[in-house]
XYZ file of C-alpha atoms in Angstrom:
413
model
C 30.590 -16.769 -6.256
C 29.721 -20.257 -7.263
C 29.061 -21.630 -10.600
C 25.382 -21.115 -12.197
C 25.232 -25.099 -11.860
C 25.295 -24.682 -7.925
C 22.798 -21.465 -8.110
C 20.485 -23.540 -9.979
C 20.703 -26.496 -7.526
C 20.409 -23.902 -4.246
C 17.410 -22.362 -6.093
C 16.003 -25.805 -6.591
C 16.746 -26.506 -3.004
C 14.735 -23.578 -1.734
C 11.699 -23.972 -4.190
C 11.370 -27.301 -3.594
C 11.280 -26.713 0.007
C 8.622 -23.724 -0.221
C 6.374 -26.158 -2.572
C 6.874 -28.771 0.497
C 5.772 -26.374 2.826
C 2.766 -25.088 1.431
C 1.634 -28.491 0.735
C 2.163 -29.079 4.583
C 0.571 -26.022 5.296
C -2.726 -27.282 3.322
C -2.685 -30.466 4.900
C -2.790 -28.772 8.220
C -5.564 -26.509 7.187
C -7.658 -29.669 5.921
C -6.869 -31.117 9.046
C -7.916 -28.152 11.381
C -11.241 -27.989 9.019
C -11.987 -31.801 9.972
C -11.033 -31.277 13.857
C -13.419 -27.871 13.509
C -16.502 -29.956 12.425
C -15.829 -32.912 14.547
C -16.058 -29.883 17.585
C -19.306 -28.641 16.142
C -21.038 -32.098 15.827
C -19.828 -32.704 19.638
C -21.893 -29.469 20.806
C -25.021 -30.343 18.202
C -25.485 -33.860 19.122
C -24.478 -33.961 23.044
C -23.754 -30.606 24.525
C -27.618 -28.878 22.972
C -29.066 -31.519 24.870
C -27.901 -30.158 27.975
C -28.628 -26.504 27.273
C -31.522 -26.661 24.622
C -33.390 -30.476 25.233
C -36.465 -30.920 22.695
C -35.623 -28.042 20.566
C -35.804 -28.651 16.780
C -32.994 -29.516 14.552
C -32.670 -26.244 12.804
C -32.241 -24.342 15.924
C -29.678 -26.776 17.399
C -27.676 -26.333 14.177
C -27.603 -22.717 14.329
C -26.962 -22.726 17.913
C -24.332 -25.078 17.440
C -22.670 -23.255 14.741
C -22.668 -20.030 16.865
C -21.069 -22.270 20.226
C -18.487 -23.683 18.209
C -17.311 -20.287 16.575
C -17.121 -18.553 20.002
C -14.936 -21.168 21.178
C -12.822 -21.595 18.184
C -12.602 -17.585 18.360
C -11.194 -18.204 22.049
C -8.870 -21.106 21.299
C -7.063 -19.810 18.354
C -7.194 -16.042 19.237
C -9.076 -14.927 15.963
C -12.119 -12.691 15.407
C -15.490 -14.480 15.870
C -16.227 -13.602 11.948
C -12.938 -15.590 11.117
C -14.124 -18.217 13.303
C -17.613 -18.362 11.893
C -16.435 -18.813 8.381
C -13.926 -21.441 9.785
C -16.849 -23.642 11.087
C -18.907 -23.059 8.169
C -16.137 -24.009 5.346
C -15.286 -27.034 7.897
C -18.749 -28.086 7.629
C -19.253 -27.760 4.024
C -15.778 -29.512 3.294
C -16.571 -32.578 5.375
C -20.381 -33.047 5.045
C -20.875 -32.056 1.038
C -17.515 -31.681 -0.777
C -14.941 -34.208 0.551
C -13.481 -34.216 -2.955
C -12.439 -30.751 -2.130
C -11.269 -31.684 1.237
C -9.078 -34.445 -0.022
C -7.375 -32.170 -2.625
C -6.491 -29.612 0.144
C -5.282 -32.338 2.300
C -3.027 -33.753 -0.634
C -1.705 -30.170 -1.041
C -3.226 -29.996 -4.473
C -4.768 -27.032 -3.729
C -4.340 -24.300 -0.794
C -6.994 -22.872 1.636
C -7.727 -19.959 -0.303
C -8.498 -21.863 -3.236
C -10.737 -24.266 -1.296
C -12.693 -21.442 0.049
C -13.320 -19.845 -3.373
C -14.445 -22.921 -4.371
C -17.091 -23.592 -1.196
C -18.161 -19.960 -1.940
C -19.493 -20.963 -5.588
C -20.821 -24.341 -4.558
C -23.114 -22.138 -1.893
C -26.630 -22.073 -3.214
C -26.608 -24.809 -5.638
C -28.233 -28.013 -5.625
C -26.219 -30.842 -4.587
C -26.160 -32.172 -8.354
C -25.138 -29.131 -9.622
C -22.644 -28.436 -7.158
C -21.169 -31.861 -7.725
C -20.930 -30.795 -11.285
C -19.022 -27.797 -10.527
C -16.502 -29.143 -8.191
C -15.622 -31.736 -10.605
C -15.131 -29.092 -13.422
C -13.270 -26.562 -10.642
C -10.815 -28.860 -9.310
C -8.605 -29.672 -11.915
C -8.485 -25.702 -12.722
C -7.954 -24.593 -9.151
C -4.744 -27.551 -8.653
C -3.433 -25.076 -11.652
C -4.249 -21.413 -11.661
C -4.255 -18.470 -9.131
C -7.430 -17.936 -7.005
C -8.351 -14.793 -8.639
C -8.684 -16.534 -12.070
C -10.322 -19.413 -10.449
C -12.763 -17.337 -8.979
C -13.450 -15.753 -12.378
C -13.692 -18.995 -14.232
C -15.679 -20.189 -11.323
C -18.655 -17.431 -11.614
C -18.965 -18.260 -15.282
C -19.557 -21.740 -14.756
C -21.812 -21.426 -11.660
C -23.931 -19.129 -13.682
C -24.174 -21.971 -16.137
C -25.077 -24.504 -13.947
C -27.404 -22.616 -11.574
C -30.913 -23.627 -12.125
C -32.031 -20.147 -10.598
C -32.360 -17.132 -12.835
C -29.509 -14.726 -12.110
C -31.882 -11.721 -11.693
C -33.649 -13.753 -9.139
C -30.480 -14.407 -7.348
C -29.174 -10.978 -7.386
C -32.193 -9.966 -5.904
C -32.027 -12.149 -2.832
C -28.438 -11.502 -2.662
C -28.893 -7.558 -2.295
C -30.494 -8.248 1.045
C -27.066 -9.039 2.326
C -25.473 -5.554 1.270
C -23.746 -4.000 4.361
C -20.813 -1.465 5.422
C -17.945 -2.636 7.517
C -15.514 -0.367 9.512
C -11.808 -1.965 9.734
C -9.084 -0.268 11.657
C -5.788 0.162 9.934
C -2.699 1.856 11.103
C -1.403 5.630 11.612
C -4.895 6.697 12.467
C -6.512 5.595 9.456
C -9.152 2.976 8.478
C -10.753 0.774 5.651
C -14.449 1.157 4.815
C -15.760 -1.934 3.312
C -18.987 -1.684 1.711
C -20.801 -4.908 -0.149
C -23.506 -3.839 -2.518
C -24.887 -4.956 -5.858
C -21.926 -4.689 -8.405
C -23.840 -2.399 -10.937
C -24.012 0.293 -7.860
C -20.723 -0.236 -7.094
C -19.476 0.340 -10.683
C -21.735 3.161 -10.865
C -19.924 5.018 -8.061
C -16.763 4.086 -8.807
C -17.225 5.747 -12.007
C -18.842 8.803 -10.563
C -16.113 9.096 -8.148
C -13.691 9.152 -10.985
C -15.645 11.623 -13.056
C -15.723 14.080 -9.958
C -12.153 13.762 -9.110
C -11.163 14.561 -12.864
C -13.138 17.700 -12.903
C -10.949 18.964 -9.645
C -7.657 18.072 -11.472
C -5.582 21.248 -12.696
C -2.157 22.496 -12.941
C -2.507 23.846 -9.117
C -4.064 20.664 -7.645
C -1.470 18.865 -5.445
C -3.670 15.754 -4.834
C -3.393 12.503 -6.834
C -6.625 10.922 -8.342
C -6.712 8.263 -5.878
C -6.921 11.001 -2.918
C -9.285 13.376 -4.911
C -11.705 10.309 -5.335
C -11.750 9.768 -1.490
C -11.853 13.288 -0.567
C -15.092 13.555 -3.162
C -16.350 10.411 -1.584
C -16.076 11.907 2.308
C -17.360 15.203 1.174
C -20.694 13.909 -0.281
C -21.189 11.449 2.635
C -20.575 14.133 4.877
C -22.557 16.543 3.480
C -20.017 19.159 2.110
C -18.953 19.694 -1.665
C -15.236 18.946 -2.685
C -13.481 21.554 -4.228
C -10.064 22.379 -5.713
C -9.149 24.452 -2.409
C -9.425 21.282 -0.237
C -6.839 21.186 2.454
C -6.414 17.543 2.612
C -6.137 17.761 6.039
C -8.194 14.302 7.558
C -11.395 15.187 8.869
C -11.416 18.714 7.356
C -13.826 19.709 4.778
C -13.951 22.035 1.678
C -15.553 24.930 3.240
C -12.827 24.741 6.289
C -15.635 23.461 8.652
C -15.232 20.142 10.729
C -17.278 17.429 9.099
C -17.602 14.846 12.061
C -21.195 15.444 13.397
C -22.086 11.779 14.722
C -21.888 11.442 18.269
C -18.688 9.563 18.826
C -16.416 9.584 21.996
C -12.812 11.362 21.706
C -10.977 11.117 24.642
C -8.391 14.135 24.723
C -5.760 14.634 27.783
C -6.250 17.740 29.013
C -2.443 18.737 28.087
C -3.056 17.922 24.672
C -6.202 20.038 24.512
C -4.321 22.988 25.960
C -1.782 22.589 23.328
C 0.937 21.812 26.124
C 2.103 18.664 24.794
C 0.929 16.241 21.615
C 0.022 13.233 23.314
C -2.432 11.240 20.825
C -6.279 11.346 21.682
C -8.300 8.008 21.377
C -11.248 7.727 19.251
C -13.932 5.247 20.257
C -13.552 1.961 18.525
C -10.530 2.755 16.805
C -7.619 3.658 18.888
C -4.954 6.515 18.686
C -5.300 9.789 16.491
C -2.846 12.798 16.247
C -3.279 15.620 18.571
C -3.788 18.180 15.888
C -6.936 16.184 14.699
C -8.364 15.960 18.044
C -7.911 19.832 19.118
C -9.564 20.569 15.897
C -12.573 18.311 16.675
C -12.706 19.999 20.286
C -12.486 23.141 18.762
C -15.770 22.569 16.936
C -17.575 20.459 19.013
C -20.926 21.626 20.290
C -20.858 20.380 23.771
C -18.288 18.662 26.047
C -19.077 15.319 28.050
C -16.788 15.181 31.145
C -16.098 11.649 31.692
C -15.184 10.793 35.322
C -12.873 7.640 35.465
C -11.872 7.431 39.328
C -13.975 7.092 42.177
C -12.485 10.125 43.807
C -13.496 12.439 41.131
C -17.402 12.097 41.783
C -18.603 9.817 39.049
C -21.303 7.676 39.879
C -19.887 4.309 40.087
C -22.490 2.321 41.661
C -25.937 2.889 42.737
C -26.164 -0.609 44.867
C -29.578 -2.406 44.852
C -31.387 0.802 44.752
C -32.079 0.609 40.914
C -31.842 -1.789 38.043
C -31.136 1.044 35.326
C -27.728 2.300 34.990
C -27.176 5.939 35.358
C -25.953 7.909 32.231
C -22.942 9.034 33.873
C -21.890 5.281 34.575
C -22.848 4.127 31.484
C -20.417 6.903 29.564
C -17.468 5.681 32.234
C -18.353 1.829 31.323
C -18.300 2.620 27.794
C -14.884 4.389 27.652
C -13.329 1.597 29.977
C -14.696 -1.307 28.081
C -14.772 0.270 24.434
C -15.997 -2.994 22.923
C -18.034 -5.933 23.792
C -16.257 -7.621 26.613
C -16.195 -11.517 25.512
C -12.927 -12.528 24.401
C -12.064 -11.815 21.272
C -15.248 -9.721 20.305
C -14.824 -6.211 18.567
C -18.280 -4.909 18.371
C -18.098 -1.379 19.573
C -19.593 -0.729 23.121
C -22.091 1.733 21.754
C -23.463 -1.235 19.769
C -23.553 -3.390 22.840
C -25.883 -3.932 25.848
C -24.755 -3.262 29.497
C -24.942 -6.374 31.424
C -25.140 -7.235 35.282
C -22.329 -9.845 35.435
C -24.350 -11.430 38.486
C -27.723 -10.950 37.356
C -29.767 -8.439 39.035
C -32.490 -11.055 39.661
C -29.897 -13.123 41.815
C -28.665 -9.893 44.136
C -26.186 -8.372 41.586
C -25.673 -4.803 42.055
C -26.092 -1.954 39.548
C -21.990 -1.253 40.204
C -18.906 -0.472 37.557
C -17.563 -3.866 39.127
C -20.703 -5.862 38.087
C -21.268 -4.222 34.837
C -19.876 -4.972 31.525
C -20.603 -4.471 27.780
C -22.021 -7.800 25.862
C -23.020 -7.523 22.283
C -26.207 -9.291 21.484
C -25.167 -12.315 20.577
C -22.741 -13.119 23.607
C -25.403 -11.355 25.830
C -28.107 -14.303 24.441
C -25.510 -17.186 24.919
C -25.310 -16.035 28.473
C -29.097 -15.710 29.150
C -29.175 -19.374 27.650
C -26.955 -20.534 30.282
C -24.369 -21.501 27.387
C -21.396 -19.212 28.362
C -20.809 -17.912 31.713
C -19.264 -15.062 32.731
C -17.616 -13.975 36.384
C -15.662 -10.686 37.049
C -13.351 -11.229 39.914
C -11.930 -7.751 39.909
C -13.377 -4.735 38.569
C -13.128 -4.744 34.682
C -11.628 -8.417 34.180
C -14.323 -10.814 32.690
C -13.796 -14.252 32.913
C -15.727 -16.263 30.141
C -16.339 -19.992 30.738
C -17.301 -22.027 27.671
C -19.635 -24.806 27.571
C -16.864 -27.122 27.258
C -15.388 -25.632 30.632
C -12.419 -23.701 29.532
C -12.020 -20.218 31.150
C -10.845 -17.183 29.261
C -9.831 -14.114 30.777
C -10.549 -10.634 29.036
C -8.519 -7.737 30.670
C -10.011 -4.057 30.261
C -7.795 -2.259 27.781
C -5.219 -0.028 30.024
C -6.017 3.857 29.608
C -5.608 5.297 25.978
C -2.692 7.754 27.737
């Protein structure tokens, strides 16, 4: 069993190791930031002269940021949004806040602390940001990230030379909604909006949910809140008889009306088996949901996925325009932008001729792929290059000469 003293020594040993590992992780994060900024400067000062000679400084910097993020995303196998944040944070740490970078390198603060601090420094004049950094670093070394964030917001408001009302108006221009896939046919809907509107919506959801509570109501308050939100957005009214089935409405109708692709195995549709269907941009959804969707669908689109089925997979050099059925086939095949690591849904992307039409590239399934607007631009500028050695497999070559292969996702079933 061991004595109390032995248990205490073991506890101390493990605790010291955790603390040391956390400090080492912070040091590695600092070195990663420094190396990321070093790579960005290489793109800005050297490679941009090759790709964009004579372009003004701000354009070079923005393109260098984007190019660095696309390279980092492939190197680290992270999303481009995460890579962009890393590039931006690294530039700020190295060029404007070396004290925060030093604290990170010494293990006094963690990467989440550092990014919280950088978020608060943004938008402040240099002298005000320096004062905020001096005030917050000791706090960051001795508190949690949520507490640091609360203290930082208050100090930033005091130090910022611009009125909060004006800043809030500017910040509201960045309002947005993002969808994040989760497990088990679920997803997160992230909404970034003014705090007053968020608080009002939150209060209204709670009030509406409370009116539905009663002895016969089996749903919890969180379930009622999300059912109210879903019904409001999709056009139905929440009632106590809500069945609670995913995708169903209080009135028993099926709420999904927007055009999305749900690929359903024919045997699932017929009820012979329960193989999952595939929801475009998400992945597998239960068979019963797919069958309910199909039952209320106003029409069907037959997606032909093999040359022998009769799909138009090529119009050769006869036309630049992509036929409608080939567009649908490619949308199902690609699902997202085909640049490695990019997750923008294909429906929001552009179909690109891998070998450009102007250079003899045909309009065929093995010379077409979806690219989002950003990656399409980087290809058009000659910064990233793409090849399609086999149908659907895209090989992206970065400005640094590294090649990254992106195979199409296997069929959903």
